[in-house]
XYZ file of C-alpha atoms in Angstrom:
779
model
C -31.242 13.182 13.484
C -27.426 11.836 13.327
C -24.840 14.708 13.703
C -22.383 14.615 10.861
C -18.981 14.074 11.382
C -18.384 17.004 10.017
C -19.979 19.004 12.804
C -18.312 16.287 15.754
C -16.561 18.712 18.815
C -14.270 16.022 19.290
C -12.844 15.961 15.413
C -13.529 20.201 15.267
C -11.575 20.598 18.503
C -8.690 17.796 16.626
C -8.551 20.064 13.694
C -7.989 23.354 15.420
C -5.285 21.483 17.724
C -3.437 20.703 14.587
C -2.336 24.518 15.003
C -2.471 24.856 11.411
C -5.884 26.865 11.038
C -4.094 30.053 11.749
C -0.271 29.270 10.928
C 1.261 30.063 7.495
C 1.452 27.238 5.235
C 4.570 24.546 6.152
C 7.251 23.785 3.411
C 6.931 20.183 3.892
C 3.057 20.658 3.240
C 3.927 22.708 -0.069
C 6.342 20.339 -0.973
C 3.792 17.652 -0.764
C 0.694 19.943 -2.683
C 3.480 20.619 -5.682
C 4.223 17.216 -5.712
C 0.567 15.790 -6.593
C 0.225 18.726 -9.023
C 3.534 17.008 -10.608
C 2.489 13.421 -10.374
C -1.291 13.540 -10.903
C -1.005 15.796 -13.356
C -3.285 18.051 -11.902
C -3.411 22.423 -12.142
C -4.662 22.134 -8.238
C -3.863 20.569 -5.062
C -4.939 20.823 -1.794
C -4.396 20.273 2.063
C -8.077 21.058 3.369
C -8.855 21.170 6.948
C -12.238 20.404 7.228
C -14.162 22.482 10.450
C -17.646 22.618 10.949
C -18.575 25.872 9.192
C -15.506 26.147 6.985
C -13.101 24.592 5.059
C -9.357 26.046 5.856
C -6.584 25.474 3.170
C -2.805 23.992 5.722
C -1.463 24.489 1.944
C -2.813 24.962 -1.824
C -1.685 24.909 -5.439
C -3.270 26.098 -8.404
C -6.601 27.997 -6.471
C -8.044 31.479 -8.352
C -6.339 34.366 -7.102
C -9.573 34.950 -4.567
C -9.715 31.916 -2.889
C -6.039 31.699 -2.639
C -5.631 35.155 -1.073
C -8.480 34.091 1.268
C -7.199 30.476 2.196
C -10.519 29.323 2.778
C -13.870 28.696 1.828
C -17.599 28.300 3.114
C -18.996 24.416 3.461
C -20.512 25.452 0.227
C -17.342 25.434 -1.755
C -15.955 22.220 -0.216
C -16.352 18.591 -1.597
C -13.762 17.763 1.176
C -16.736 17.594 3.422
C -17.818 15.150 2.004
C -14.554 12.475 1.937
C -14.713 13.261 6.473
C -18.657 12.508 6.913
C -18.206 9.204 5.004
C -14.691 8.633 6.504
C -13.314 7.060 3.020
C -12.113 8.341 -0.436
C -14.291 10.288 -2.663
C -14.102 10.178 -6.444
C -15.657 12.089 -8.511
C -14.642 11.816 -12.728
C -17.761 15.002 -13.555
C -18.555 16.888 -10.854
C -21.228 17.646 -12.973
C -22.977 14.708 -12.867
C -22.550 13.547 -9.590
C -25.654 13.860 -7.569
C -23.709 14.598 -3.938
C -21.932 17.691 -5.735
C -23.614 19.142 -9.003
C -25.549 21.659 -7.140
C -21.971 22.968 -5.231
C -20.613 26.819 -5.809
C -17.399 24.903 -5.844
C -18.019 24.072 -9.767
C -18.380 27.538 -11.121
C -16.461 30.168 -8.519
C -13.863 27.426 -8.433
C -13.615 25.466 -11.460
C -13.994 22.307 -9.476
C -15.111 19.241 -12.317
C -13.108 16.168 -11.640
C -11.913 16.054 -8.148
C -10.272 12.895 -6.047
C -9.542 13.460 -2.261
C -8.310 11.448 0.334
C -8.616 11.479 4.022
C -6.205 13.204 6.621
C -6.354 11.106 9.768
C -4.161 11.515 12.733
C -4.291 10.242 16.453
C -7.388 8.284 14.965
C -9.454 11.739 13.819
C -9.921 12.662 10.145
C -9.098 15.759 10.077
C -9.710 17.109 6.334
C -9.016 15.500 2.805
C -5.507 15.573 0.919
C -6.702 16.066 -2.760
C -6.334 17.021 -6.860
C -8.070 18.934 -9.048
C -8.730 19.561 -12.416
C -11.128 21.708 -14.612
C -12.261 19.267 -16.903
C -13.889 16.076 -16.622
C -11.140 13.299 -16.007
C -11.714 9.169 -15.104
C -9.261 9.212 -12.486
C -6.812 5.901 -12.529
C -5.780 3.180 -10.261
C -2.623 4.352 -10.110
C -3.626 8.074 -9.574
C -5.362 7.097 -6.311
C -2.682 4.427 -5.607
C -0.508 7.691 -5.846
C -3.151 10.453 -4.060
C -3.270 7.763 -1.335
C 0.526 7.441 -0.690
C 0.768 11.676 -0.322
C -2.166 11.477 1.766
C -0.337 9.128 4.711
C 2.309 11.447 3.324
C 0.535 14.508 4.521
C -0.904 13.153 7.916
C 2.737 11.951 9.287
C 3.994 15.936 8.219
C 1.196 17.044 9.984
C 2.016 14.871 13.405
C 5.529 16.488 12.768
C 4.179 20.621 12.833
C 2.240 19.745 15.884
C 5.067 17.957 17.808
C 7.631 20.739 16.755
C 4.728 23.485 18.044
C 4.612 21.095 20.967
C 8.056 21.265 21.548
C 8.355 25.048 21.275
C 6.046 25.871 23.832
C 7.822 23.198 26.020
C 11.541 24.648 25.658
C 11.131 26.675 28.623
C 10.240 23.482 30.554
C 13.379 21.404 29.888
C 15.387 24.077 30.400
C 14.401 24.283 33.636
C 14.680 20.020 33.964
C 18.214 20.072 32.557
C 19.011 22.505 35.763
C 18.655 19.452 38.434
C 19.553 17.225 34.881
C 20.739 13.356 36.605
C 22.997 13.175 33.816
C 26.883 14.586 34.305
C 26.964 18.547 32.342
C 30.227 19.388 31.727
C 32.158 22.756 29.667
C 34.195 23.642 28.472
C 36.482 26.643 26.700
C 38.924 26.077 23.723
C 41.962 24.938 25.887
C 39.537 22.471 27.610
C 39.643 24.028 30.450
C 36.295 23.307 32.839
C 34.165 26.323 32.822
C 30.856 24.096 34.270
C 30.599 21.012 36.192
C 26.914 20.249 37.990
C 26.224 17.902 40.918
C 25.533 15.312 38.705
C 29.503 15.525 37.515
C 30.167 15.368 40.770
C 28.526 12.516 41.816
C 30.159 10.290 38.614
C 33.544 11.367 38.491
C 34.228 12.101 42.275
C 36.062 15.911 42.010
C 34.034 18.784 43.528
C 33.211 21.330 41.041
C 35.585 23.751 43.002
C 38.057 21.383 42.090
C 37.000 20.515 39.029
C 36.620 24.305 37.358
C 39.792 25.595 35.966
C 41.176 22.384 35.049
C 42.053 19.840 32.459
C 39.404 18.218 31.835
C 41.699 15.574 29.954
C 43.117 14.925 33.061
C 40.091 14.799 35.388
C 37.492 12.497 33.245
C 40.214 11.447 30.192
C 42.113 8.101 30.331
C 45.242 8.424 29.962
C 45.401 6.893 26.556
C 43.273 9.100 25.236
C 44.569 12.026 25.894
C 46.549 12.473 22.643
C 43.257 12.034 20.882
C 41.261 14.359 22.867
C 44.084 17.131 22.620
C 44.646 17.166 18.881
C 40.691 17.637 18.639
C 40.479 20.842 20.413
C 43.732 22.132 18.483
C 41.765 21.105 15.444
C 38.446 22.790 16.399
C 40.516 25.987 17.237
C 41.866 25.702 14.073
C 39.246 25.085 11.238
C 35.694 26.850 14.127
C 34.291 23.952 12.724
C 33.600 20.899 15.403
C 33.234 16.961 13.505
C 31.827 15.658 16.830
C 28.934 18.448 17.503
C 25.585 17.159 17.593
C 26.913 13.448 17.882
C 26.036 10.649 20.038
C 29.450 9.234 21.394
C 30.286 6.303 23.650
C 33.561 6.727 24.964
C 36.157 5.260 28.000
C 36.137 7.868 30.997
C 37.967 7.706 34.622
C 36.737 8.290 37.861
C 38.520 9.855 40.664
C 39.761 6.781 42.428
C 40.738 5.443 38.524
C 37.800 3.343 37.914
C 37.695 3.329 33.942
C 33.498 2.884 32.708
C 32.015 3.638 29.162
C 29.977 6.851 29.327
C 27.443 7.584 26.539
C 27.287 11.940 25.712
C 26.029 14.314 23.392
C 28.613 17.337 22.559
C 27.219 20.946 21.591
C 29.347 23.836 20.366
C 28.635 27.611 20.509
C 30.246 30.548 20.029
C 31.693 29.198 17.233
C 31.538 31.903 14.493
C 31.135 34.784 17.303
C 34.179 33.537 19.363
C 36.127 31.117 20.852
C 33.980 28.631 21.054
C 32.588 26.220 23.957
C 31.607 22.671 24.454
C 28.666 21.722 26.410
C 27.717 17.982 27.197
C 25.648 15.728 29.048
C 27.292 12.649 30.039
C 25.568 9.180 31.842
C 27.452 6.279 33.193
C 26.429 3.095 30.572
C 27.862 -0.058 32.591
C 24.714 -1.130 33.688
C 23.230 -0.481 29.630
C 26.366 -2.262 28.156
C 25.779 -5.146 30.640
C 21.790 -5.613 30.136
C 22.772 -5.387 26.327
C 25.295 -8.350 26.456
C 22.154 -10.337 27.976
C 19.405 -8.841 25.367
C 21.820 -10.333 22.942
C 22.210 -13.874 24.010
C 18.571 -13.645 24.568
C 17.914 -12.112 21.252
C 20.091 -15.763 19.672
C 17.971 -17.270 21.588
C 14.131 -15.421 19.913
C 16.589 -15.960 16.392
C 16.324 -19.648 16.475
C 12.275 -19.359 16.265
C 11.142 -20.198 12.745
C 8.175 -17.224 13.177
C 7.813 -13.820 13.733
C 8.338 -12.212 16.660
C 8.276 -8.612 16.967
C 8.797 -5.861 19.681
C 7.454 -2.737 19.075
C 6.088 0.730 20.860
C 2.520 1.366 21.355
C 2.576 3.782 18.645
C 3.693 1.285 16.248
C 7.244 1.565 15.852
C 9.821 -1.347 15.164
C 12.317 -2.249 18.413
C 13.069 -5.384 17.308
C 12.595 -8.073 13.987
C 14.121 -11.574 14.358
C 14.993 -13.794 11.517
C 11.677 -15.791 11.763
C 10.043 -12.244 10.949
C 12.460 -11.883 7.673
C 11.947 -15.189 6.733
C 8.120 -14.606 6.733
C 7.618 -11.283 5.858
C 10.553 -11.142 3.094
C 12.016 -7.744 4.818
C 15.145 -7.388 6.589
C 15.772 -6.339 10.310
C 17.888 -3.238 8.742
C 14.749 -2.392 6.406
C 12.047 -2.890 9.260
C 14.053 -1.289 12.598
C 12.226 1.889 13.283
C 9.641 1.734 10.770
C 5.781 1.450 11.946
C 5.009 -1.852 11.753
C 0.928 -1.651 10.524
C 2.278 0.865 7.324
C 5.252 -1.813 6.868
C 3.126 -4.687 6.434
C -0.825 -3.258 5.627
C -2.094 -4.598 8.740
C -6.324 -5.471 8.863
C -7.503 -5.744 11.699
C -10.768 -7.835 12.036
C -11.173 -4.811 14.354
C -10.595 -0.990 14.574
C -6.856 -0.540 15.285
C -7.917 1.391 18.329
C -10.008 -1.026 20.368
C -7.274 -3.189 19.730
C -4.757 -0.524 21.617
C -7.952 0.049 24.306
C -7.492 -4.479 24.982
C -3.647 -3.482 25.079
C -4.139 -0.676 27.937
C -6.967 -2.550 29.942
C -5.892 -6.016 29.831
C -2.397 -6.270 28.582
C -2.768 -8.455 25.890
C -4.586 -9.078 22.852
C -5.066 -12.159 20.437
C -6.731 -12.461 16.776
C -6.224 -13.400 13.060
C -5.036 -10.588 11.365
C -3.612 -10.136 7.297
C -0.443 -8.613 6.666
C 1.417 -8.244 3.382
C 4.809 -9.461 2.627
C 7.672 -7.696 0.495
C 6.325 -9.541 -2.390
C 3.325 -8.614 -2.035
C 1.279 -11.736 -1.504
C -1.136 -11.928 1.708
C -0.180 -13.648 5.150
C -3.191 -14.793 7.443
C -1.735 -14.550 10.738
C -2.531 -15.957 14.446
C -1.494 -13.022 16.203
C -1.194 -12.071 20.071
C 0.112 -8.862 21.819
C 1.058 -8.735 24.689
C 2.103 -5.213 26.800
C 5.198 -4.859 29.617
C 6.879 -2.224 31.125
C 10.251 -0.945 28.933
C 13.201 -2.251 30.856
C 13.997 1.076 31.879
C 10.564 0.788 33.359
C 9.501 4.365 32.106
C 7.266 3.022 29.669
C 5.594 -0.192 27.731
C 6.526 -1.978 25.131
C 4.271 -4.737 22.371
C 5.460 -8.302 21.873
C 4.316 -9.279 19.057
C 4.296 -13.403 18.314
C 2.304 -13.918 14.518
C 1.396 -17.312 13.677
C 3.169 -20.791 13.906
C 6.623 -18.991 15.439
C 7.617 -18.934 18.837
C 6.876 -15.651 20.723
C 10.252 -15.609 22.505
C 10.120 -11.808 24.225
C 12.788 -9.500 23.585
C 14.748 -9.075 26.964
C 15.083 -4.981 27.412
C 14.863 -4.832 31.254
C 17.311 -6.203 33.161
C 19.126 -9.978 33.901
C 16.524 -10.415 36.253
C 13.678 -9.494 34.453
C 15.202 -11.113 31.043
C 14.303 -14.398 33.451
C 11.172 -14.098 34.214
C 9.881 -13.035 30.508
C 10.995 -15.401 28.820
C 9.155 -17.914 30.843
C 6.022 -16.177 29.879
C 6.946 -16.014 26.294
C 7.691 -20.066 26.819
C 4.139 -20.870 28.129
C 1.895 -17.920 26.080
C 3.445 -19.245 22.496
C 0.893 -20.313 19.796
C 3.534 -22.527 18.307
C 4.886 -25.673 19.440
C 8.564 -25.338 22.109
C 10.249 -27.807 24.112
C 13.049 -27.880 26.322
C 15.342 -31.256 26.582
C 17.841 -32.299 29.059
C 21.226 -33.675 27.528
C 20.310 -37.084 28.014
C 17.638 -36.392 25.721
C 14.555 -36.438 27.928
C 11.900 -33.734 27.945
C 12.340 -30.799 30.332
C 9.711 -28.729 29.597
C 7.596 -28.304 26.656
C 4.124 -25.746 26.034
C 0.664 -26.161 25.887
C 1.064 -25.627 22.239
C 3.928 -28.788 21.489
C 1.497 -31.079 23.618
C -1.519 -30.157 21.811
C 0.836 -30.766 18.761
C 1.255 -34.732 19.464
C -1.764 -35.172 21.162
C -0.558 -35.983 24.926
C -0.585 -33.539 28.150
C 2.719 -31.349 29.308
C 2.961 -33.718 32.748
C 2.529 -36.979 30.749
C 6.141 -35.887 28.281
C 8.134 -34.655 31.234
C 10.938 -37.091 31.786
C 9.891 -38.982 27.966
C 12.479 -39.240 25.331
C 12.018 -37.309 22.651
C 13.310 -38.903 19.698
C 10.387 -41.626 20.676
C 8.072 -38.764 19.805
C 10.095 -38.925 15.740
C 8.981 -40.534 12.951
C 11.443 -43.918 13.137
C 12.572 -42.685 9.008
C 13.585 -39.281 10.307
C 15.319 -39.959 13.628
C 18.863 -40.345 12.220
C 19.129 -36.771 10.610
C 17.991 -35.630 13.902
C 21.163 -37.788 15.405
C 23.384 -36.436 12.581
C 22.192 -32.615 13.691
C 22.487 -33.199 16.797
C 26.672 -34.178 16.227
C 26.852 -31.107 14.716
C 25.937 -28.508 17.912
C 27.962 -30.520 20.233
C 30.652 -30.201 18.050
C 30.471 -26.768 17.740
C 29.565 -26.385 13.607
C 26.739 -24.512 14.516
C 24.619 -22.945 16.958
C 21.392 -23.895 15.896
C 19.961 -26.114 13.394
C 16.576 -25.748 11.547
C 15.323 -29.215 9.600
C 11.584 -30.768 8.113
C 10.756 -34.057 9.823
C 7.721 -35.941 11.338
C 6.418 -36.088 14.398
C 4.256 -39.424 16.123
C 0.499 -38.490 17.393
C -0.404 -40.413 19.954
C -2.911 -42.066 17.882
C -0.096 -43.043 15.368
C -0.598 -40.864 12.473
C 2.250 -38.323 11.251
C 2.505 -35.007 11.542
C 5.301 -32.653 9.165
C 6.536 -30.519 11.298
C 9.369 -27.110 10.787
C 11.770 -27.284 14.132
C 14.507 -25.130 14.926
C 16.614 -26.720 17.792
C 19.179 -24.301 19.271
C 22.237 -25.593 22.076
C 21.971 -23.739 25.149
C 25.912 -23.261 26.723
C 27.128 -22.050 30.500
C 29.520 -18.986 30.290
C 32.116 -21.274 29.847
C 30.757 -22.448 26.257
C 30.001 -26.447 28.029
C 26.573 -27.284 27.068
C 23.437 -27.298 29.189
C 20.234 -28.030 27.409
C 18.711 -28.076 24.309
C 15.467 -25.315 23.210
C 13.498 -26.240 20.471
C 11.113 -25.045 18.398
C 8.416 -26.631 16.365
C 6.125 -25.381 13.644
C 3.270 -28.204 12.311
C 3.275 -27.131 8.847
C 0.838 -29.991 7.493
C -1.461 -28.089 5.826
C 2.156 -26.595 3.762
C 3.305 -29.898 2.798
C -0.365 -30.645 1.471
C -1.246 -27.882 -0.223
C 2.246 -28.425 -2.113
C 1.157 -31.648 -3.290
C -1.898 -30.424 -4.758
C 0.617 -27.826 -6.701
C 2.626 -30.562 -7.720
C -0.681 -32.149 -9.177
C -1.938 -29.369 -10.599
C 1.284 -28.769 -12.194
C 1.207 -32.488 -13.438
C -2.424 -32.346 -15.072
C -0.896 -28.498 -16.784
C 1.514 -30.253 -18.391
C -0.514 -31.967 -20.019
C -3.475 -29.452 -20.995
C -0.333 -27.930 -22.655
C 0.930 -30.931 -24.493
C -2.939 -31.047 -25.622
C -2.266 -27.200 -27.436
C 0.454 -28.515 -28.935
C -1.202 -30.961 -30.692
C -4.099 -28.443 -31.604
C -1.611 -26.029 -32.948
C 0.494 -28.524 -34.951
C -2.982 -29.393 -36.225
C -3.795 -25.457 -37.402
C -0.588 -25.087 -39.189
C -1.357 -28.598 -41.035
C -3.949 -26.968 -42.351
C -2.559 -23.668 -43.084
C 0.075 -25.805 -45.162
C -3.038 -27.645 -46.645
C -4.652 -24.126 -47.829
C -1.817 -22.130 -49.022
C -0.564 -25.103 -51.305
C -2.939 -28.070 -51.700
C -6.056 -25.846 -51.832
C -4.490 -22.758 -53.320
C -2.404 -24.292 -56.662
C -5.518 -26.124 -57.815
C -8.085 -23.308 -57.690
C -5.546 -20.906 -59.252
C -5.688 -23.092 -61.937
C -9.600 -23.677 -62.010
C -9.620 -19.686 -62.412
C -7.331 -19.177 -64.724
C -8.986 -21.792 -67.278
C -12.208 -19.883 -65.943
C -11.015 -17.162 -67.130
C -9.741 -18.335 -70.679
C -13.315 -20.123 -71.452
C -14.896 -16.969 -70.409
C -13.082 -15.321 -73.418
C -14.244 -17.593 -75.728
C -17.521 -18.009 -77.881
C -19.694 -20.271 -75.734
C -23.462 -20.968 -76.109
C -25.067 -18.619 -73.470
C -26.177 -22.083 -71.377
C -22.470 -22.635 -71.266
C -21.605 -18.986 -70.761
C -23.742 -19.118 -67.899
C -21.885 -22.198 -66.082
C -18.181 -20.858 -66.578
C -19.847 -17.301 -65.014
C -20.967 -19.362 -61.832
C -17.606 -21.223 -61.979
C -15.497 -18.313 -61.582
C -17.223 -17.003 -59.053
C -17.063 -20.066 -56.855
C -13.253 -19.623 -57.326
C -13.231 -16.330 -56.177
C -15.412 -16.945 -53.243
C -13.059 -20.381 -52.384
C -9.959 -18.558 -52.660
C -11.771 -15.217 -50.481
C -12.132 -18.102 -47.693
C -8.811 -19.445 -47.825
C -7.492 -16.207 -48.075
C -9.717 -15.290 -44.901
C -8.993 -18.399 -43.008
C -4.816 -18.553 -43.573
C -5.204 -14.848 -42.045
C -7.394 -15.788 -39.096
C -4.563 -18.719 -38.372
C -2.181 -16.034 -38.610
C -4.245 -13.715 -35.951
C -4.287 -16.695 -33.691
C -0.903 -17.386 -34.015
C 0.132 -13.974 -33.372
C 1.922 -14.006 -36.393
C 0.388 -11.829 -38.647
C 2.878 -9.594 -39.741
C 3.771 -7.278 -42.912
C 6.220 -5.726 -44.866
C 4.897 -2.475 -46.769
C 6.298 -0.747 -49.305
C 5.326 2.067 -51.413
C 1.869 1.254 -53.570
C 0.646 3.060 -56.406
C -3.354 3.781 -55.021
C -5.153 4.048 -58.150
C -3.535 0.968 -59.674
C -3.735 -1.426 -56.701
C -7.979 -0.112 -56.640
C -8.359 -1.066 -60.420
C -6.758 -4.401 -59.342
C -8.762 -4.967 -56.404
C -12.167 -4.445 -58.600
C -11.305 -6.729 -61.453
C -10.355 -9.549 -58.320
C -13.545 -8.857 -57.280
C -14.886 -9.189 -60.421
C -17.189 -5.885 -59.998
C -17.333 -2.839 -61.842
C -17.578 0.064 -60.134
C -16.497 3.851 -60.436
C -12.982 4.641 -59.042
C -12.170 8.059 -57.829
C -8.620 8.643 -56.700
C -6.054 11.988 -57.073
C -3.207 11.739 -59.538
C 0.102 10.449 -58.122
C -1.474 9.491 -54.456
C 1.305 6.306 -53.276
C 0.366 4.550 -49.895
C 2.454 2.679 -47.983
C 1.110 -1.078 -47.788
C 2.020 -4.617 -48.309
C -0.219 -4.883 -51.571
C -1.826 -8.364 -51.220
C -3.105 -7.160 -47.743
C -3.731 -3.586 -49.724
C -5.966 -6.009 -52.192
C -7.509 -8.256 -49.657
C -8.718 -5.720 -47.551
C -10.612 -3.572 -50.875
C -11.591 -7.561 -52.156
C -13.203 -8.036 -48.886
C -15.208 -4.739 -48.990
C -16.423 -5.099 -52.496
C -17.305 -8.764 -51.781
C -19.650 -7.335 -48.777
C -21.360 -4.497 -50.772
C -22.338 -7.055 -53.259
C -23.808 -9.547 -49.953
C -25.595 -6.859 -48.352
C -25.326 -3.499 -50.173
C -26.771 -4.604 -53.173
C -23.311 -3.787 -54.750
C -20.706 -1.169 -54.428
C -21.373 2.409 -56.211
C -18.780 4.164 -55.724
C -14.561 3.711 -54.766
C -13.049 7.217 -53.003
C -9.710 7.839 -52.330
C -8.922 11.385 -50.303
C -5.323 12.826 -49.867
C -4.748 14.546 -46.783
C -1.168 15.497 -47.291
C -0.655 17.847 -44.397
C -1.597 14.466 -41.973
C 0.535 12.324 -43.583
C -2.967 9.756 -44.419
C -5.166 8.491 -47.191
C -9.477 7.782 -46.871
C -9.907 5.497 -48.809
C -13.909 4.324 -48.815
C -16.485 1.987 -50.307
C -19.566 2.855 -50.949
C -22.582 1.332 -51.123
C -26.493 1.970 -51.385
C -28.159 -1.215 -49.253
C -29.992 -1.217 -45.715
C -26.494 -0.133 -44.126
C -26.004 -1.781 -41.239
C -28.180 -1.723 -37.804
C -27.129 0.629 -35.118
C -27.015 -2.227 -32.896
C -23.900 -4.132 -34.276
C -21.746 -1.042 -35.361
C -19.775 -0.888 -32.130
C -18.902 -4.130 -32.504
C -18.584 -4.631 -36.871
C -14.881 -5.048 -36.540
C -15.018 -7.816 -33.921
C -14.846 -11.732 -34.779
C -18.333 -13.540 -35.245
C -20.638 -10.060 -35.851
C -23.663 -11.008 -38.037
C -27.058 -9.487 -38.313
C -29.533 -12.082 -36.814
C -31.483 -12.019 -40.167
C -28.781 -11.815 -42.285
C -29.686 -14.417 -45.664
C -26.175 -14.119 -47.201
C -23.743 -16.739 -46.445
C -20.821 -15.418 -44.325
C -19.243 -16.272 -40.746
C -18.665 -13.083 -39.715
C -14.877 -13.200 -39.205
C -14.126 -10.885 -43.341
C -14.197 -7.817 -41.592
C -12.461 -8.782 -37.946
C -9.661 -10.432 -40.408
C -9.790 -6.855 -42.380
C -9.308 -4.759 -39.241
C -6.396 -6.981 -38.436
C -4.901 -6.692 -41.811
C -5.082 -3.022 -41.445
C -3.567 -2.833 -38.093
C -0.329 -4.758 -39.371
C 0.239 -2.210 -42.048
C -0.508 0.944 -39.939
C -3.970 1.793 -40.343
C -7.083 1.398 -39.518
C -11.213 0.454 -40.918
C -13.878 2.026 -40.252
C -17.616 2.122 -40.668
C -20.399 5.300 -41.167
C -23.353 5.760 -42.456
C -23.913 6.873 -45.820
C -26.917 9.631 -46.509
C -29.551 8.987 -47.578
C -29.321 5.332 -47.078
C -26.029 3.037 -47.035
C -23.253 2.154 -46.113
C -18.997 3.432 -45.897
C -16.197 0.969 -45.287
C -13.025 2.999 -44.990
C -8.920 2.459 -44.412
C -7.082 4.404 -43.386
C -3.007 4.067 -44.635
C -0.322 6.358 -44.219
C 0.142 8.546 -47.822
C 3.782 8.245 -49.463
C 5.309 12.342 -49.642
C 4.888 12.906 -52.563
């Protein structure tokens, strides 16, 4: 039988290795649990570290007193163990109905009903879960889960920080011993600027032995003359205020040695005994002349890399971004200031084709990894990139760094080593790049190309050596290159980018984006040109397809506008051309009905009036549907005496029905809409329910609403139709009466426009009750 992840010894050891199983609750975790409870509106939030026999709460909020005092539960009370076993989020709306946890004792003893837990991962191990708990059923929204996921990531980071702090405390004694033999110069001075301590590294750096330096004025030993007055003023300010504004800062200042050599030093200044007596200042200094030289070299190399229309990124093995070029800014939308110092996999939501530990293992064992990744840009769009990772020693030789070259851009390595290493690293990047690169002499002939460029134009690197680069450019695009090159030589810019076409060996054109930089020597004289070439044929083709699609869309919009105009014309015809003669028909019919006519003619007159009312009802329904579809259904409400309005509606529907309505009840509605809704209810009762048997209005002064019920004694609405009774085209399959299933949908829309609603319920023992709810005007 497979071992559960909860029981995995390595995982359990990792949980204990955090130091949080027995430790007091950290302030950072306490803030995160409170934040989760506040953002999610959940009464309980937990940071649960799951062992093989129990779960321990590194932080908790909202637990019952008994469990809060214990700070842990056995696994019989743990939902979080399922997050660990599945290594993914576990979300439960009602635990009492969930097959995995319905028997869990936490339901009765802790009150866990709704649960959402996110994995807590540190160094590739899942330690437990960060969860929110509710004591009532709850459907967790996507936003709730996204917030909880982000907070779980913050919990993982906080645990890493706590663990790092513990490690730092354990090694502090070792650090002190190391400082005694530090290779950095250590200098301590008193408040008067006189040297108190001067280690061997200081002797080597400044040339003064300890016996000469002790008790001497530091400014005369190491501070250049032009900076000594500022140094003395700073000491005076500390003596007067008891505060050092430079303490704790990393500073870079010029220094001077015994032989008069001025050189830059970097140091961190600390002050002690400021409140208890005269301050003593401590500084560790080291010569940064070589670093300054290397930084200048790196700056020049960075300029070359920034010319590439591609993402070139330097990061440490943990994923922290050290360098981010302009190509990366253009590809991902994040400026370098926002990206440097952040974790690349979190910033770009990296999705690997395999597990991240496999990638790291390949880098460690072989020094490189290549594959297809998914990255998310700053605008939320997902980019699929062809990525190559190369592991190299860092500039100081003390560790490693990872150079990423992503998709169709030039991978220039960021030089952080000495000048000799920079040249070699640049050559490696040039040949391993996944996009085209070319170095061109001032005579226009190719000096070097990489394999990617040679494949792009269908030739070999050997064949292209000495080849005129202009001959590879489409004849129609050559003038643009000439003009851009003139700008480089005239020093109007250091580089340019443009889109053009290259000629393949078989004669077809290739759409490319090029970046060209003119390289100059230390005197500013041109040496050669470096070009970065990216095949964008597919992107150009996609743009053409998008343009064609937009043309088709414009034609469809025009068709829709014509259809909409036809609908508007139909509304006008229904409103005036049909409404006017129809009103006359109903009026003359009423006149005839009042006359003494033979029974045969009286019956025909009644049928004429009934048919006219039916047509008028359909006209109003069609007009309402047109306004609904056009988004133009609105109303102006005013106080309407309800009893009179109900009688008017019954007359309009030609229905004799008992009306029960309290005196003085007034509703806020559009009179015409109120009349149309009630008439529609009465007409439906006549069609499907054998006729209305009662209209009853009930006012609720406390709720400020009125309920108007239309009762019939028919067979009632089939149960399968009730949930969608007020949707469009809803009719019973065996309905014999005429209709299109629009009347009740229109009624619902009219009620909503008047700030009300409609509903249905079966009557007892038979029949139906259709209800209109409106706002009551206070009496």
